[in-house]
Short mmCIF file of C-alpha atoms in Angstrom, two decimals:
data_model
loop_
_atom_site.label_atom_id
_atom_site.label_comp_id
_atom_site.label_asym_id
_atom_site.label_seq_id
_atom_site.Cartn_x
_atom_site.Cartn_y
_atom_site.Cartn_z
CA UNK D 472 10.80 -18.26 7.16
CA UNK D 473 9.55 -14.68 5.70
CA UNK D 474 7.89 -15.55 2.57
CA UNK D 475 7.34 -11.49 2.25
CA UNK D 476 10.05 -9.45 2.56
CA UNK D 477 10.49 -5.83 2.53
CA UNK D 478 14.10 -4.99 2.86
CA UNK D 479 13.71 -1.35 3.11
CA UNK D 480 12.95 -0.30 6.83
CA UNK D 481 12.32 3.64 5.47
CA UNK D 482 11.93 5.66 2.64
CA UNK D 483 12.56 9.40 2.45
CA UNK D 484 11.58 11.74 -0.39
CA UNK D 485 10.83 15.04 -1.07
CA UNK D 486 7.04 16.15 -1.88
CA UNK D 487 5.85 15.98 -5.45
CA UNK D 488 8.57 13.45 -6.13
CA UNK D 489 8.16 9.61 -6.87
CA UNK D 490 8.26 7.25 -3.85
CA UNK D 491 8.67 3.59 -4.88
CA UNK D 492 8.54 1.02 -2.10
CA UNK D 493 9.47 -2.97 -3.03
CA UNK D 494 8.91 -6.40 -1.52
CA UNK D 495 10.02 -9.54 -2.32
CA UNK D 496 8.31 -12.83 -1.85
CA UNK D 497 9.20 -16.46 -1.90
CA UNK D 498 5.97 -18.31 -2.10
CA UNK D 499 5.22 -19.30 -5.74
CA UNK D 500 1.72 -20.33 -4.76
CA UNK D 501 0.86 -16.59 -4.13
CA UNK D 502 -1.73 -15.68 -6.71
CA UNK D 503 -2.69 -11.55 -5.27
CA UNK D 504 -0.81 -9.06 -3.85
CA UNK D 505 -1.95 -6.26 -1.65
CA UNK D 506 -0.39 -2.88 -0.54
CA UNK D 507 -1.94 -1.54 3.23
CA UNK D 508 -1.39 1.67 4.53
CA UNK D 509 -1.00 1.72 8.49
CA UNK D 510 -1.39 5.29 9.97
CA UNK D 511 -0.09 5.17 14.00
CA UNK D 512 -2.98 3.75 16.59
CA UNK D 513 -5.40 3.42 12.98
CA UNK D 514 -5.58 -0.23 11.45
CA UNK D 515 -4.08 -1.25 8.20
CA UNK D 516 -5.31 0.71 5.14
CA UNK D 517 -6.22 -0.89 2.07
CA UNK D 518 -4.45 0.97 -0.90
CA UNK D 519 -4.16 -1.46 -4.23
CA UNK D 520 -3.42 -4.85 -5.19
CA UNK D 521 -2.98 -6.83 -8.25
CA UNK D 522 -3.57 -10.30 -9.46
CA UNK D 523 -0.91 -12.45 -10.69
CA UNK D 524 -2.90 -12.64 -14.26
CA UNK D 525 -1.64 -8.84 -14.15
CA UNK D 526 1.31 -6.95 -14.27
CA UNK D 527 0.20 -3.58 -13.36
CA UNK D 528 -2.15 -1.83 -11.73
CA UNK D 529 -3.28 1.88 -11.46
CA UNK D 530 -4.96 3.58 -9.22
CA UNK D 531 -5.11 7.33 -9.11
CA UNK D 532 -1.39 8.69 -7.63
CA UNK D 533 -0.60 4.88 -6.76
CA UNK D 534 0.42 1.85 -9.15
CA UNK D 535 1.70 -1.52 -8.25
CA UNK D 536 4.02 -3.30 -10.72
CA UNK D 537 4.80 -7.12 -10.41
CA UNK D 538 7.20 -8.97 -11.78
CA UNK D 539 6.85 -12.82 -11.44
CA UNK D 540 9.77 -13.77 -12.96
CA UNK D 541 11.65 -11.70 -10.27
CA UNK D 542 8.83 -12.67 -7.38
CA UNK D 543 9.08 -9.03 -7.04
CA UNK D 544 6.51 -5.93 -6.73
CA UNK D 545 6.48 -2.28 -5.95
CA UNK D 546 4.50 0.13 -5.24
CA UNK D 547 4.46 3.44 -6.68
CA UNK D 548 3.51 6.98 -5.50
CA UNK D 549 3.48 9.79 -7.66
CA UNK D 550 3.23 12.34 -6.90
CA UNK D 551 4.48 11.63 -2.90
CA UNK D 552 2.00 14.22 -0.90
CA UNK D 553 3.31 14.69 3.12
CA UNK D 554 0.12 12.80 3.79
CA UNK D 555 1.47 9.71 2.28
CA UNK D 556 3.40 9.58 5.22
CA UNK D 557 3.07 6.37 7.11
CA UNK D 558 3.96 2.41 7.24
CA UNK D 559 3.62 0.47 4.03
CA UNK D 560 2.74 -3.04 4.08
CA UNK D 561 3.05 -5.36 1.04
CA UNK D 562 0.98 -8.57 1.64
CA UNK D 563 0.15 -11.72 -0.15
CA UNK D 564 -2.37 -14.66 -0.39
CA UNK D 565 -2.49 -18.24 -2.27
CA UNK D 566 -5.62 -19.18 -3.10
CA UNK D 567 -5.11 -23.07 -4.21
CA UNK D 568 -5.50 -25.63 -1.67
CA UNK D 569 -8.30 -23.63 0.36
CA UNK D 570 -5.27 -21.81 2.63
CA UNK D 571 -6.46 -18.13 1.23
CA UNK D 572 -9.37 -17.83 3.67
CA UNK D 573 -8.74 -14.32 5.37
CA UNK D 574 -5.10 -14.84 5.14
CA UNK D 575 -2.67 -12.35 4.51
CA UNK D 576 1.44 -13.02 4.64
CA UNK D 577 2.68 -9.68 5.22
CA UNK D 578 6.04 -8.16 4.90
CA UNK D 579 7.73 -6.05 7.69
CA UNK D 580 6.25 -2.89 6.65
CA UNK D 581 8.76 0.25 5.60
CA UNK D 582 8.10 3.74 7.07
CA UNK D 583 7.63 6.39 4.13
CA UNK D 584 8.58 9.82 5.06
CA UNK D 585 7.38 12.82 2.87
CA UNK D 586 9.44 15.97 3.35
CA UNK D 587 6.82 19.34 2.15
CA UNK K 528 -21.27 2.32 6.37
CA UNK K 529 -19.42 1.60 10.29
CA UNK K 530 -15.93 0.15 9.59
CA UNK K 531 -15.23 -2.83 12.16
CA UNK K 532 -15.01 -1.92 15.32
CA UNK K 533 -12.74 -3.77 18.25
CA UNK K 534 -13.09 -3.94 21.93
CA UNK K 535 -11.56 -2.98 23.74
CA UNK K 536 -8.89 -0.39 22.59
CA UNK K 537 -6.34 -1.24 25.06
CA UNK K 538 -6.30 -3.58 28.26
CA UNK K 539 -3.78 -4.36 30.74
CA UNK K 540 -3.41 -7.89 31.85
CA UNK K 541 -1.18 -9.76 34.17
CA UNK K 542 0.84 -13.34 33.06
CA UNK K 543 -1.68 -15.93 33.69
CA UNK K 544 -5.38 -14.30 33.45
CA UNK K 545 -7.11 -14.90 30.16
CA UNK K 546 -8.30 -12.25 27.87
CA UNK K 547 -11.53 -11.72 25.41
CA UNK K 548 -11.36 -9.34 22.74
CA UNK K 549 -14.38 -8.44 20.23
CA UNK K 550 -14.92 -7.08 16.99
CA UNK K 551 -17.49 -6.15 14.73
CA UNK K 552 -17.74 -6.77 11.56
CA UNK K 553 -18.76 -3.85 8.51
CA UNK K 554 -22.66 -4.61 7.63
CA UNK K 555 -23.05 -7.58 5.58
CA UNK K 556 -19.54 -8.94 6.17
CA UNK K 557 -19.41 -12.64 6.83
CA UNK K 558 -16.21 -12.98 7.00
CA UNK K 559 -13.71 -12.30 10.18
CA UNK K 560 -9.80 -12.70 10.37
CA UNK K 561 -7.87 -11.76 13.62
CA UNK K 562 -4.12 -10.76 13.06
CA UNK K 563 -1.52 -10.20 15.91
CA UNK K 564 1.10 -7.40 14.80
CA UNK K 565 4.25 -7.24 17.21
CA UNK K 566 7.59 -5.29 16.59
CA UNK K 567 9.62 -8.67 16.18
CA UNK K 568 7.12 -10.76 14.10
CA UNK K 569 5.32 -8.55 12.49
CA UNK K 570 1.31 -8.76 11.34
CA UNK K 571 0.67 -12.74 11.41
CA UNK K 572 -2.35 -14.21 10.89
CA UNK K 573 -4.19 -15.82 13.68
CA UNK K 574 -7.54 -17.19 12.50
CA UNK K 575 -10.65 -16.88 10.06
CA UNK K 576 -14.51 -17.36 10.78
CA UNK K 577 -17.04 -17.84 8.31
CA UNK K 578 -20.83 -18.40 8.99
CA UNK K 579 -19.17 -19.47 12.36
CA UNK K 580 -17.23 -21.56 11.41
CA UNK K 581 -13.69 -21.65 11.55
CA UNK K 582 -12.02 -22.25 8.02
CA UNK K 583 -9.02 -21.44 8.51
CA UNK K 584 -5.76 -21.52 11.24
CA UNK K 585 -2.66 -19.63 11.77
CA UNK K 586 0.64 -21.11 13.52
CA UNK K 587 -0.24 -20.11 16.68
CA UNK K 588 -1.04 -22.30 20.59
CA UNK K 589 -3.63 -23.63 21.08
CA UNK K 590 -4.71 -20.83 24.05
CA UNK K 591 -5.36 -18.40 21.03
CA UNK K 592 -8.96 -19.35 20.20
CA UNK K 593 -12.00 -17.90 18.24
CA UNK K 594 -15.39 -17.76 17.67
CA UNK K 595 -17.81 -15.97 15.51
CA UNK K 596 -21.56 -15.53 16.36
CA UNK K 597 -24.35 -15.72 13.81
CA UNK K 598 -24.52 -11.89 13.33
CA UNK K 599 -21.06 -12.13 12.31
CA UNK K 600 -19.46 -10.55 15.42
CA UNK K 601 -16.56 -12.53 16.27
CA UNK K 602 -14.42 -12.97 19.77
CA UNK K 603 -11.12 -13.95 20.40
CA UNK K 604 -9.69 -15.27 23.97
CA UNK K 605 -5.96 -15.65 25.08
CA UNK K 606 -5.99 -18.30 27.55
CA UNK K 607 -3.10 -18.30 30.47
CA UNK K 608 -1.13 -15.15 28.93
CA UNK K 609 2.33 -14.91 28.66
CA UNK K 610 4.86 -11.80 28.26
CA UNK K 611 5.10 -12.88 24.82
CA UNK K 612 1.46 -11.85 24.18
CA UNK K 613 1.52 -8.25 24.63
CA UNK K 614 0.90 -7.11 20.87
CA UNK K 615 -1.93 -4.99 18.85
CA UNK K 616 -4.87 -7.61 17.97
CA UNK K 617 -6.08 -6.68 14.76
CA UNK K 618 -9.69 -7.80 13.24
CA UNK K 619 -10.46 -7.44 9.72
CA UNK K 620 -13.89 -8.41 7.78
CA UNK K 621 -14.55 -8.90 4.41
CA UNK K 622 -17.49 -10.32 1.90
CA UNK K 623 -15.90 -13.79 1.36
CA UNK K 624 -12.62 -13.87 2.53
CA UNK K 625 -11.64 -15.08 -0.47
CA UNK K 626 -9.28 -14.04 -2.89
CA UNK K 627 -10.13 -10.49 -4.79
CA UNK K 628 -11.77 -9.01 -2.29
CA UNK K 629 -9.89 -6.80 0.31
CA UNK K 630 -9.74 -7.09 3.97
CA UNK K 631 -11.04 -4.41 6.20
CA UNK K 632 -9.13 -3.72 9.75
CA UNK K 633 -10.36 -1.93 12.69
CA UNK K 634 -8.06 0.02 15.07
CA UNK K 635 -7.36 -2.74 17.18
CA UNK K 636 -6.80 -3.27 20.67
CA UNK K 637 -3.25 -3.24 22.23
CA UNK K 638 -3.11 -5.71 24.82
CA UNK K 639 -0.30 -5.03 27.34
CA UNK K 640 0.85 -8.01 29.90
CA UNK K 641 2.78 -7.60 32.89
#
């Protein structure tokens, strides 16, 4: 059962256009949402996230939208740089019940690709 | 400040033998989560120490165990490995572990069995 999903394997787009990656999740007891950039041999990358109180969140080049009503968020890059290209991970965490302690439910990751 | 550092980067093991893999955590970091990220599943969540104790479990065997030492550096052993365990290991530390507060990964090591 994959409570995050990200249905888009890879992304494409030309630099100094908009890149806009989504996920999907299932779990209505997930309360924060996190977006980790994973370089090849490097660890996970923490980019942004955003609460559930929230709908948006801006950071710089990068702003995560959520929509709860959809159980949907995206990430958004503008503008995409060639160094933005790596694996995005959406991730998510519930924090009733005790469960949240350093767990993250990530998604499958999609592969960004920024063409100079 | 360090980020967390794991050891070792990358081991070769055969089905069977047991395995110990360390990490430590950023400065002041009390918390420690280990992850195993494989092409078919994905980054899962193994398990999460605290002041050494363990608060938290993923689904995983019971040959997948932890421990965390009171300066915060944590271990992790795979008991009697199978094929199945060849993956990345991935720590991560944070403040709390809590909610709001990011987790930081190492590099992890790649375990290989053959």
């Amino acid at each position: 059962d994959q409570q995050v999903k990200q249905n888009s394997p890879s992304l494409s787009v030309q630099e100094g256009r908009i890149s806009i990656l989504n996920c999907d999740y299932t779990n209505s007891m997930f309360d924060y949402f996190l977006w980790y950039k994973k370089y090849p041999a490097e660890g996970p990358t923490f980019l942004i996230s955003i609460s559930s109180i929230k709908d948006k969140n801006e950071d710089g080049r990068f702003t995560v939208f959520l929509n709860k009503s959809a159980k949907h968020l995206s990430l958004h890059i503008v503008p995409s740089q060639p160094g933005d290209s790596a694996v995005y991970f959406c991730a998510a965490s519930a924090s009733a019940g005790g469960t949240s302690y350093g767990k993250l439910t990530f998604g499958q990751g999609t592969i960004l690709t920024v063409h100079p | 400040k360090a980020g967390v550092t794991q050891t070792p980067r990358y081991l070769i093991k055969t089905r069977g033998q047991q395995v110990t893999l360390s990490c430590s955590p950023i400065s002041g970091h009390r918390s420690v989560s280990w992850y195993q990220q494989t092409p078919g599943q994905g980054l899962q969540f193994l398990f999460e120490y605290f002041s050494e104790t363990q608060r938290n479990k993923g689904n995983f065997p019971g040959r997948f165990s932890g421990r965390q030492f009171s300066n915060s550096r944590s271990e992790m052993n795979v008991s009697t490995l199978e094929l199945g365990d060849s993956a990345l290991y991935l720590c991560a530390s944070s403040w709390t572990g809590r909610n709001g507060g990011e987790l930081f990964f190492g590099e992890g090591s790649r375990l290989t069995v053959l």
